[in-house]
XYZ file of C-alpha atoms in Angstrom:
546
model
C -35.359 -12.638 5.488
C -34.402 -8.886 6.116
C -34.548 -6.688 9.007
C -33.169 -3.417 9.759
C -29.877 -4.646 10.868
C -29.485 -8.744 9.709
C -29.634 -10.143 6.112
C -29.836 -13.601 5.699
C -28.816 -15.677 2.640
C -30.306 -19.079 2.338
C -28.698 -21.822 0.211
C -28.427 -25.724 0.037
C -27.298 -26.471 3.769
C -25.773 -23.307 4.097
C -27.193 -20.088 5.495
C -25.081 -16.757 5.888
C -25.953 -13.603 7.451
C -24.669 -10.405 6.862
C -24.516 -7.245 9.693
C -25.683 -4.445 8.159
C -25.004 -2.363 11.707
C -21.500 -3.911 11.842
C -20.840 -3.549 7.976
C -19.810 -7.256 7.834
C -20.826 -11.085 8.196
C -21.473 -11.989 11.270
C -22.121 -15.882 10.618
C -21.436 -18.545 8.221
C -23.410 -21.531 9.024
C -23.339 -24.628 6.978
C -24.138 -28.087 7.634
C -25.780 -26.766 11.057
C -22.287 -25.766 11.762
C -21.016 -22.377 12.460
C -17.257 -21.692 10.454
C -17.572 -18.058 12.113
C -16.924 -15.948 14.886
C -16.181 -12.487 13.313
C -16.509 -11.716 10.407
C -13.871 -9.909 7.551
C -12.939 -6.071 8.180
C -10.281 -4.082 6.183
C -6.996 -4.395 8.755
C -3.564 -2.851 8.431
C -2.128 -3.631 11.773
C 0.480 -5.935 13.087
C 2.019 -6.315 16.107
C 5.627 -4.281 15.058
C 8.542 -5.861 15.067
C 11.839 -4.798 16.302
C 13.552 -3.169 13.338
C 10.103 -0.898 13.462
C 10.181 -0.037 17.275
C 13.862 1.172 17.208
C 14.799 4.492 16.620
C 17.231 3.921 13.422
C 16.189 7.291 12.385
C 12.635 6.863 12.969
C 10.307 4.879 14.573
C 7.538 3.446 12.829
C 5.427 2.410 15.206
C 5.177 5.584 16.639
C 3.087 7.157 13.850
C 0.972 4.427 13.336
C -0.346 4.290 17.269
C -0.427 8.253 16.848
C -2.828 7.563 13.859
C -4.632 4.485 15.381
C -3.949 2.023 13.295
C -4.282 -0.739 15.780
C -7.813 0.625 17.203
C -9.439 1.034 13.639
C -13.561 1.285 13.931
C -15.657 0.764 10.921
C -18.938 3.085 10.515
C -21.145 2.062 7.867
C -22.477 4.431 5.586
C -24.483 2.274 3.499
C -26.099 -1.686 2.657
C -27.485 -2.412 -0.254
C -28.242 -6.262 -1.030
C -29.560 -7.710 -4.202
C -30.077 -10.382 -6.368
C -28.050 -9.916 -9.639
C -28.413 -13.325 -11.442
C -29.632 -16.761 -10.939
C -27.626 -18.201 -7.939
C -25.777 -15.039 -7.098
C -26.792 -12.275 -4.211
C -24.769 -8.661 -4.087
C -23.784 -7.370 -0.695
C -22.155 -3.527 -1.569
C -21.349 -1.998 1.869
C -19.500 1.304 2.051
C -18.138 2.050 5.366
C -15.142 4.648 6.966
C -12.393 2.825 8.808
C -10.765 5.345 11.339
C -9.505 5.423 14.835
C -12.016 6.913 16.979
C -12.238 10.691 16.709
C -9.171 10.625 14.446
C -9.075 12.383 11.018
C -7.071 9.854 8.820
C -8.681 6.966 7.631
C -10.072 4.831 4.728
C -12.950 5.134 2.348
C -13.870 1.453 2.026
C -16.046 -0.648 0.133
C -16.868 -4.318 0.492
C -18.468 -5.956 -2.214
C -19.756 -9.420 -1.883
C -20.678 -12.277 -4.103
C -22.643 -15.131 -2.668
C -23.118 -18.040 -5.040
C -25.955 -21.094 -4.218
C -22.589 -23.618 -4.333
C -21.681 -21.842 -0.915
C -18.793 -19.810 -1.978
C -17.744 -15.947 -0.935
C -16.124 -13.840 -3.006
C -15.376 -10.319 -1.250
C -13.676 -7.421 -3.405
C -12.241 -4.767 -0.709
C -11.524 -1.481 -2.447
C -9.766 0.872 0.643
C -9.153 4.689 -0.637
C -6.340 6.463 1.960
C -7.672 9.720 2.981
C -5.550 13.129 2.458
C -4.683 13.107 6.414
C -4.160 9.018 6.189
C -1.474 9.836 3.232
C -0.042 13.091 5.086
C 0.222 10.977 8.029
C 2.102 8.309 7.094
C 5.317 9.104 6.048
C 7.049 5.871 5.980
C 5.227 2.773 4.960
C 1.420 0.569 6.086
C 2.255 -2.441 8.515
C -0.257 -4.580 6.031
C -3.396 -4.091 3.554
C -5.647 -7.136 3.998
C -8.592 -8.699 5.882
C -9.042 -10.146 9.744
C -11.375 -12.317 10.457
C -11.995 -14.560 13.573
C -13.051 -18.040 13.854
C -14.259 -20.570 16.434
C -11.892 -22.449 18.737
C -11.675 -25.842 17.020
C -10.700 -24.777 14.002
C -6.683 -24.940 15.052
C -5.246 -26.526 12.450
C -3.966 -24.383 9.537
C -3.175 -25.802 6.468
C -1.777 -23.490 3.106
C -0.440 -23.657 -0.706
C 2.305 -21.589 -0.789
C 5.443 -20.618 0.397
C 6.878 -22.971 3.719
C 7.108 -24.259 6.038
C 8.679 -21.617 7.969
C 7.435 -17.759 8.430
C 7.838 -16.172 4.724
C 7.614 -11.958 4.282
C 8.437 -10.539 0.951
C 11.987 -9.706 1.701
C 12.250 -13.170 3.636
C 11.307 -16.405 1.527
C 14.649 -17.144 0.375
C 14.866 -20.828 0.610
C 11.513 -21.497 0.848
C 9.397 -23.513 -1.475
C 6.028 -23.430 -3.149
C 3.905 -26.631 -1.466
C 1.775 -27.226 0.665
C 2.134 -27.581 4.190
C -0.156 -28.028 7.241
C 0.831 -27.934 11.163
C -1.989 -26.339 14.579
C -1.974 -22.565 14.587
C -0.017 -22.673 18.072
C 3.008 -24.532 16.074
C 3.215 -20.992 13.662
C 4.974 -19.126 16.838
C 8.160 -17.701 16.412
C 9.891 -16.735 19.789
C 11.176 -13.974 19.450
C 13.253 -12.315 22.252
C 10.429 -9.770 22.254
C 6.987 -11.131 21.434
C 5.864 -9.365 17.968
C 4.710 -10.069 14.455
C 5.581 -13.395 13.164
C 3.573 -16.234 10.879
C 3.001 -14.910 7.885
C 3.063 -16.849 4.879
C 3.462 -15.209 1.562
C 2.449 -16.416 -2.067
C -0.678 -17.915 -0.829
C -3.077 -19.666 -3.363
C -5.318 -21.213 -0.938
C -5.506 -21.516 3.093
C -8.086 -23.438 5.438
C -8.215 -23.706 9.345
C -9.553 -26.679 10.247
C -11.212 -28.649 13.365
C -10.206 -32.338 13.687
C -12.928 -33.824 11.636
C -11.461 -32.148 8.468
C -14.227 -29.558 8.168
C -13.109 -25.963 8.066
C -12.874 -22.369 6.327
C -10.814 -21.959 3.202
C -9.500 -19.075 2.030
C -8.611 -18.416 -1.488
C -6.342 -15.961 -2.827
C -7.585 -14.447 -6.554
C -4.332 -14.603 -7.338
C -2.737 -14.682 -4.116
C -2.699 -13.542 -1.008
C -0.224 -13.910 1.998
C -1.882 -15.357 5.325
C -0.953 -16.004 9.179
C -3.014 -17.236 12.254
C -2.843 -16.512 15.547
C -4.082 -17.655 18.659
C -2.683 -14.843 21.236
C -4.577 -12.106 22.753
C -1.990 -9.729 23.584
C 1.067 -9.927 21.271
C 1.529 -6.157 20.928
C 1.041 -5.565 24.248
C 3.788 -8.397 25.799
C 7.295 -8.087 26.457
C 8.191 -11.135 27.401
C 7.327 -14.528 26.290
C 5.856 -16.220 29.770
C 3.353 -12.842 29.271
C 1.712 -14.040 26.091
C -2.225 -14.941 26.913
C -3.919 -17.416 24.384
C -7.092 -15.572 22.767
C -10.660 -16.887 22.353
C -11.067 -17.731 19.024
C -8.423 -17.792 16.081
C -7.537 -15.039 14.324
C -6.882 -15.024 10.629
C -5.611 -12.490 8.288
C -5.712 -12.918 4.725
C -3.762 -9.730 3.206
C -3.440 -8.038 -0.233
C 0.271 -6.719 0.599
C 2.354 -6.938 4.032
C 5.142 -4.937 4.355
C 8.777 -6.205 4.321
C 11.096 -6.798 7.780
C 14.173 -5.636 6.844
C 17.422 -6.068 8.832
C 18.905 -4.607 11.458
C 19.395 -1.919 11.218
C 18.028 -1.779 7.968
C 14.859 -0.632 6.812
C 12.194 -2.596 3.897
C 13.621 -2.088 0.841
C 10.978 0.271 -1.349
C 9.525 -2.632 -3.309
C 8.551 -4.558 0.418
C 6.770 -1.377 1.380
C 3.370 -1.012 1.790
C 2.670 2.678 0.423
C -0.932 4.367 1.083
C -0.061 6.043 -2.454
C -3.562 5.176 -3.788
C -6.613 3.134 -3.739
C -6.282 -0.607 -2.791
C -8.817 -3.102 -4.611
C -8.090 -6.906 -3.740
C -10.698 -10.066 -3.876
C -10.515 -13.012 -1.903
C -12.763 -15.438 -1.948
C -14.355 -17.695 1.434
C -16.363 -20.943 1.895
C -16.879 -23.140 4.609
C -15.296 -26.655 3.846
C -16.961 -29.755 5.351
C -15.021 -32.988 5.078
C -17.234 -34.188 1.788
C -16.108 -31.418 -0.326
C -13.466 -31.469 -2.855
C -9.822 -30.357 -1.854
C -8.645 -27.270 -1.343
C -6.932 -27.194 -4.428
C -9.996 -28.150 -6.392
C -11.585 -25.715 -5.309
C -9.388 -23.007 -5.668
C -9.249 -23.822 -9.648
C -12.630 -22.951 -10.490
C -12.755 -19.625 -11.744
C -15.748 -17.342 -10.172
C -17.386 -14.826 -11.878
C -17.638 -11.766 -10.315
C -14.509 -11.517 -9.019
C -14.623 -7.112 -8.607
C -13.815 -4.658 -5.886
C -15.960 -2.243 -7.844
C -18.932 -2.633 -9.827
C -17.802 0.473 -11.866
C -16.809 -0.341 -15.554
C -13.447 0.592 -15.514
C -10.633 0.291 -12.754
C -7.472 -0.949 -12.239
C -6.090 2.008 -14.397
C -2.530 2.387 -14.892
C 0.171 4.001 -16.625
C 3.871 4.312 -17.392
C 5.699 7.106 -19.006
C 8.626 6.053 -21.069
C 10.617 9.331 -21.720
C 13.147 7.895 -23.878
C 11.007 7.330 -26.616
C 8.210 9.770 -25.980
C 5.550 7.017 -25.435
C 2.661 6.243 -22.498
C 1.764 2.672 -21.938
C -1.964 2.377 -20.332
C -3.830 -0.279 -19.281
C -6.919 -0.685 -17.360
C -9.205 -3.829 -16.274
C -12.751 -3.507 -18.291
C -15.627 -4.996 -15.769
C -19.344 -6.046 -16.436
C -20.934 -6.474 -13.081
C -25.099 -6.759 -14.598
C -27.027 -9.624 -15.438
C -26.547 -9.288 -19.145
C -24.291 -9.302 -21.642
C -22.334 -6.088 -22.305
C -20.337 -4.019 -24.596
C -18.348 -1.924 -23.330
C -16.557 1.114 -25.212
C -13.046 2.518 -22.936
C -11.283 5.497 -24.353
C -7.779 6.875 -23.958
C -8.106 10.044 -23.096
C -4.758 12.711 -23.169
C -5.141 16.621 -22.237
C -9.127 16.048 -22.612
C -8.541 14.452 -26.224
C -9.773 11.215 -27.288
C -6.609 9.847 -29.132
C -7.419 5.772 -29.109
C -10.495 3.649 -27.901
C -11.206 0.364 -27.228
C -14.523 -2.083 -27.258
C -15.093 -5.161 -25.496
C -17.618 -7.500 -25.383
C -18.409 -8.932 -21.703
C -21.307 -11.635 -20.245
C -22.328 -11.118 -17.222
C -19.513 -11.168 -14.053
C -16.562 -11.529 -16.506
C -13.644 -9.190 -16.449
C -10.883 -8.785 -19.068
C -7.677 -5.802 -19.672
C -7.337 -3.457 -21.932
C -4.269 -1.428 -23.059
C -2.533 1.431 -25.036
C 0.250 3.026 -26.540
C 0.669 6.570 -27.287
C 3.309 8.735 -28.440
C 3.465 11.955 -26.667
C 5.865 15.452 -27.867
C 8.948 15.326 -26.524
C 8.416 18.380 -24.019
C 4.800 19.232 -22.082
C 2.685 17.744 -19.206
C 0.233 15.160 -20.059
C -2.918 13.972 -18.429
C -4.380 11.285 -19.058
C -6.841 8.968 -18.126
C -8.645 5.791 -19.072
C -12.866 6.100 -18.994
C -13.678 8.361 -15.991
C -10.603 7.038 -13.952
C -9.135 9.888 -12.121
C -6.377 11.105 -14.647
C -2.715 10.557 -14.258
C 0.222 13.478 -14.618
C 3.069 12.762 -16.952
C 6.067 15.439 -17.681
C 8.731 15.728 -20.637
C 11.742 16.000 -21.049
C 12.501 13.696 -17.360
C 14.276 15.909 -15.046
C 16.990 14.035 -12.811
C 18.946 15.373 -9.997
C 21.813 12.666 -9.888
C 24.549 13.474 -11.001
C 27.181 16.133 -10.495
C 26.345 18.652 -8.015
C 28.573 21.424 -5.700
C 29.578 20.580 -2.817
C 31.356 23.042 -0.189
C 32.561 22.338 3.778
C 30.705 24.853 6.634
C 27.812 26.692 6.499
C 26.411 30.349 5.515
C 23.018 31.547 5.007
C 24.269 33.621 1.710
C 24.813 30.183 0.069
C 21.338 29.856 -0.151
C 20.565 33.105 -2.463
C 20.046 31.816 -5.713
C 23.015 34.908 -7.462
C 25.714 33.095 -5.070
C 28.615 32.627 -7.337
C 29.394 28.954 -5.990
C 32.042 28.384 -9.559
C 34.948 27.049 -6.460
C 32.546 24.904 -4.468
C 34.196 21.037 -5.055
C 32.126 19.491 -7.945
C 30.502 15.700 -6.557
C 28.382 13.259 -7.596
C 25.763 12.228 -5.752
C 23.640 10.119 -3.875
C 26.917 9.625 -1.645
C 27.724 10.416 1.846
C 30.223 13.316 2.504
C 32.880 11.115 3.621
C 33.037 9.294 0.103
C 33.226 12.103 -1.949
C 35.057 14.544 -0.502
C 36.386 12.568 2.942
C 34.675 14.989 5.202
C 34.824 12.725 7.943
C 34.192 14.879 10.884
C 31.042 14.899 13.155
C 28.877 17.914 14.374
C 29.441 19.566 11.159
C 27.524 21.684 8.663
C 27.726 21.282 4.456
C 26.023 22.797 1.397
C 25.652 21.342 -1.605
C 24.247 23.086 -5.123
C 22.760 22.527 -8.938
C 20.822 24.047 -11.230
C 18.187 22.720 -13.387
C 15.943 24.042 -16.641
C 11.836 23.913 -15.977
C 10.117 23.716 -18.933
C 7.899 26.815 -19.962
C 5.072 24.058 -21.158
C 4.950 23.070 -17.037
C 3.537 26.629 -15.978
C 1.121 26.550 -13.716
C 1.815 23.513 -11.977
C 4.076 22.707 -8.480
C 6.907 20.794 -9.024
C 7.642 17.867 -6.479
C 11.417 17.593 -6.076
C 12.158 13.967 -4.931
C 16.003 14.316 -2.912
C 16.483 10.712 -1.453
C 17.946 10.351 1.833
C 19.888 12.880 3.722
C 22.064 12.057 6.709
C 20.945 13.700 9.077
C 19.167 17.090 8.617
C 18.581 19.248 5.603
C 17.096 22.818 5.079
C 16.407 23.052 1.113
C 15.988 26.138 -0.758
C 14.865 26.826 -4.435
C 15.688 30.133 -5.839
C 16.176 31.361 -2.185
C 12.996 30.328 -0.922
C 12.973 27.762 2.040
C 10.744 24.833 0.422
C 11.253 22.042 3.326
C 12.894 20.668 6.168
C 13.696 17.176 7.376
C 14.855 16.342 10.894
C 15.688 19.329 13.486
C 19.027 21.419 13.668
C 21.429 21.421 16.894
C 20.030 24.636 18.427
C 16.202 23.279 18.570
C 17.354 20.037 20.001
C 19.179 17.743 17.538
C 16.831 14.649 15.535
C 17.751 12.827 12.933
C 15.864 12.186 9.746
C 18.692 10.262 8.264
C 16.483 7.668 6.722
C 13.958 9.320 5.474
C 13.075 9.575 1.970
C 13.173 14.009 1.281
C 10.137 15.404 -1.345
C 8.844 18.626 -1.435
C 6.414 20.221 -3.166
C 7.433 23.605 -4.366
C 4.386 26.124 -5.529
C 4.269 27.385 -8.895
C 5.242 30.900 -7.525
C 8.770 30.065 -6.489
C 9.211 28.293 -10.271
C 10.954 29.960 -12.605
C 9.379 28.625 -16.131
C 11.271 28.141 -19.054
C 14.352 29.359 -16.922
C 17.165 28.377 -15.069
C 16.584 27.423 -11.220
C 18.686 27.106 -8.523
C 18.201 24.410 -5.490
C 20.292 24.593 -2.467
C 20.569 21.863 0.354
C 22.044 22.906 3.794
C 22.818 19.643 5.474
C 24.181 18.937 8.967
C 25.721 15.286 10.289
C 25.655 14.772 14.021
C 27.610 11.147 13.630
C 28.689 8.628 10.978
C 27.493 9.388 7.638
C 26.661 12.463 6.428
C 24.999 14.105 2.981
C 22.855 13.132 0.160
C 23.822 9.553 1.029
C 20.891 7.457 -0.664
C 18.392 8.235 -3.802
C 16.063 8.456 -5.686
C 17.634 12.172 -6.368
C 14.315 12.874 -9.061
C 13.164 12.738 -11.590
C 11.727 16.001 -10.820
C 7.311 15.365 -11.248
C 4.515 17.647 -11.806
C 1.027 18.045 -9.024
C -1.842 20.039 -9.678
C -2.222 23.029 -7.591
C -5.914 22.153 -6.870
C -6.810 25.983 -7.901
């Protein structure tokens, strides 16, 4: 039956109802039982953990409770439910996660598949606003799902990566198995209560009551996944303050970020980046004790397995610019009733230059890719159906390498005519103190290089990636201030040591098919100082958005 708010879908001895005023489901009831208590919303909060609440350079944290991360709200924008095939009912709800009044958020869409056997599949596509993007400049805590169920289901059992807390960055010594023990055993004690639990490499998951019935969660491929059963771990600072929670919570993520080390930061490959959409499925069915394993179960193979019912997605591309070519590949969908075939062109600069057909039945999903050779100089876009297009650049433009380096400081050294021919020649990323054993603190250095902008790039801003700069920079190109990092002495020294420099320079300042010069002021307040860390380029190409 349907209402204005409720939807219910009936099955054998199951019966699920969706929220359309909430945007999710809001009960799964089989066998007269209830599996539960809240249902999945798009999440990207975690309790932070030490390395993110100290100040190595910056604090994490602090952005992400500036930006409200751990207070998101979901308001729906629209439901739509229908029948799509014998057996199988669509739930497509589009909804805006954001903190309350705040400006950054996510444009998300859940798209469910209910089958008559009982099982879930939910396809999460979350699209990072503009102000999300500007306003993280560091990394996403997590990308996944929370749900919340009942009480007696305490006992979490997984296939994956144990028995001990796994992150990307810590599963060293850890095996694929599975492994079982009560939500309360996951704790870690930490000196400081915070994150802890997750396990990574997930194929399947289940909390369970004592009679063996339960919700599993499946990962499609995998998924990493942790339980908890405390109310106030971000809020506690010590241990005896922990409260237990009603209910268990359960996250079942697409990507957590890394924990580092202290005091090092994630590496860049553990980071979770809000650099562009994020589509995951996983899928959800309440397990009484008559059904087949867990394992069973997660070997069928579902159709309908999207987080879009759009054609083409998944759309990616490389750029190889030592032998001219682009490598594309996107994933090929056919979400109707009937069988489908489905024509996906390769599209470069607006041209048609390969094409591809597939033949699809209903709910199946297959890849499709391409090679193409592109000239060896020019800016490509290029696109796969009516993806949004992707910006390639030749020749590749690094900025390792030997650069001029000179001791003190003098606004004249950023004018672009400065004749810097007995500045110390360095290579770099290094600190200071390796290459040139400027070991002093409180001290002021320049460093210098030139670089050739191909005429074919007019009309577009370069973005000048410059690595990590210990501890403040002022960057010019051609003489024209194009970013700062960090603050100088007489504002009231901070550091920025760790952070990761790119600016975007407007066409303006460019000097096509010409020489240009870049010029990095840098000051140290303590230990290391310079263009310590990379990547130093390869220098990219952005629309304008004239």
């Amino acid at each position: 039956m349907t209402d204005n708010i409720q939807t219910t879908i009936d099955g054998p001895n199951f019966e699920y109802t969706f929220d359309a005023d909430l945007g999710t489901l809001s009960s799964l009831e089989a066998d007269g039982r209830e599996f539960l208590a809240r249902g999945p919303l798009l999440n990207v909060w975690r309790a932070p953990i030490s390395n993110e609440m100290v100040d190595w350079g910056t604090a994490e944290v602090e952005e992400w409770y500036e930006l409200g991360l751990d207070r998101l709200e979901h308001a729906v924008e629209s439901f739509e439910i229908s029948d799509i095939a014998d057996g199988v009912t669509r739930v497509e709800i589009e909804t805006l996660v954001s903190a309350p009044d705040a400006d950054a958020g996510f444009e998300t869409t859940y798209l469910y598949h209910v089958f008559g056997t009982g099982d879930v599949l939910l396809g999460v596509r979350a699209e990072p606003n503009d102000a999300l993007r500007e306003g993280i400049t560091n990394w996403l805590p997590r990308v996944g799902v929370r749900l919340e169920v009942p009480d007696a289901f305490a006992e979490l059992s997984w296939h994956g990566n144990g028995p001990v807390e796994t992150y990307p960055d810590r599963n060293n010594g850890t095996e694929i198995g599975t492994y079982a023990g009560a939500v309360s055993e996951q704790y870690v004690p930490y000196v400081r209560p915070q994150e802890y639990g997750n396990k990574t490499d997930v194929r399947w998951a289940t909390l369970s009551a004592g009679d063996g019935a339960g919700l599993a969660a499946f990962g499609r491929p995998t998924v990493n996944v942790s339980a908890h059963d405390v109310a106030n771990l971000d809020r506690a600072l010590f241990g005896y303050q922990l409260e237990e929670r009603d209910g268990v919570l359960f996250n079942v993520d697409h990507a957590v970020t890394g924990v580092g080390g202290t005091p090092v930061q994630p590496s860049p490959e553990h980071r979770v980046v809000p650099d562009g959409p994020f589509e995951f499925v996983v899928g959800f069915r309440p397990r009484t004790a008559d059904d087949p394993s867990p394992m069973e179960l997660s070997r069928r193979r579902l159709p309908y397995a999207f987080a879009s019912t759009a054609p083409v997605g998944g759309f990616e591309a490389e750029h190889d610019a030592d032998d001219g070519t682009i490598t594309a590949s996107a994933v090929v969908r056919n979400a109707g009733a009937q069988p489908e075939r489905i024509d996906v062109p390769l599209t470069v600069n607006d041209e048609v230059v390969a094409s591809r057909t597939v033949d699809l039945d209903p709910g199946e999903k297959t890849s499709v890719s391409f090679e193409y050779d592109v000239p060896e100089t020019g800016v490509f876009e290029v696109r796969v159906g009516d993806e949004p297009p992707l910006l390639f650049t030749a020749p590749r433009l690094s900025l390792e390498g030997e650069w001029r380096f000179r001791e003190g400081d003098d606004p004249a050294w950023a004018e672009p005519e400065y004749d810097d021919g007995d500045w110390e020649r360095v290579e770099v990323p290094a600190t200071w103190e390796a290459h040139s054993e400027y070991t002093e603190n409180d001290v002021f250095g320049w460093y210098r290089t030139t670089f050739d902008v191909p005429e074919s790039w007019a009309g577009y801003a370069l973005e000048l990636p410059l690595g990590a700069i210990d501890d403040v920079d002022e960057t010019f190109l051609n003489g024209e201030k194009i970013g700062q990092t960090g603050t100088f002495p007489e504002d009231g020294f901070e550091t920025a040591w760790s952070e990761p420099r790119r600016y975007t320079v407007d066409p303006s300042t460019v000097a096509f098919g010409d020489e240009n010069v870049i010029a990095i002021r840098v000051y140290d307040g303590g230990g290391g100082g310079g263009l310590h860390d990379g990547p130093l380029g390869p220098i990219t190409v952005v629309p304008t958005g004239d």
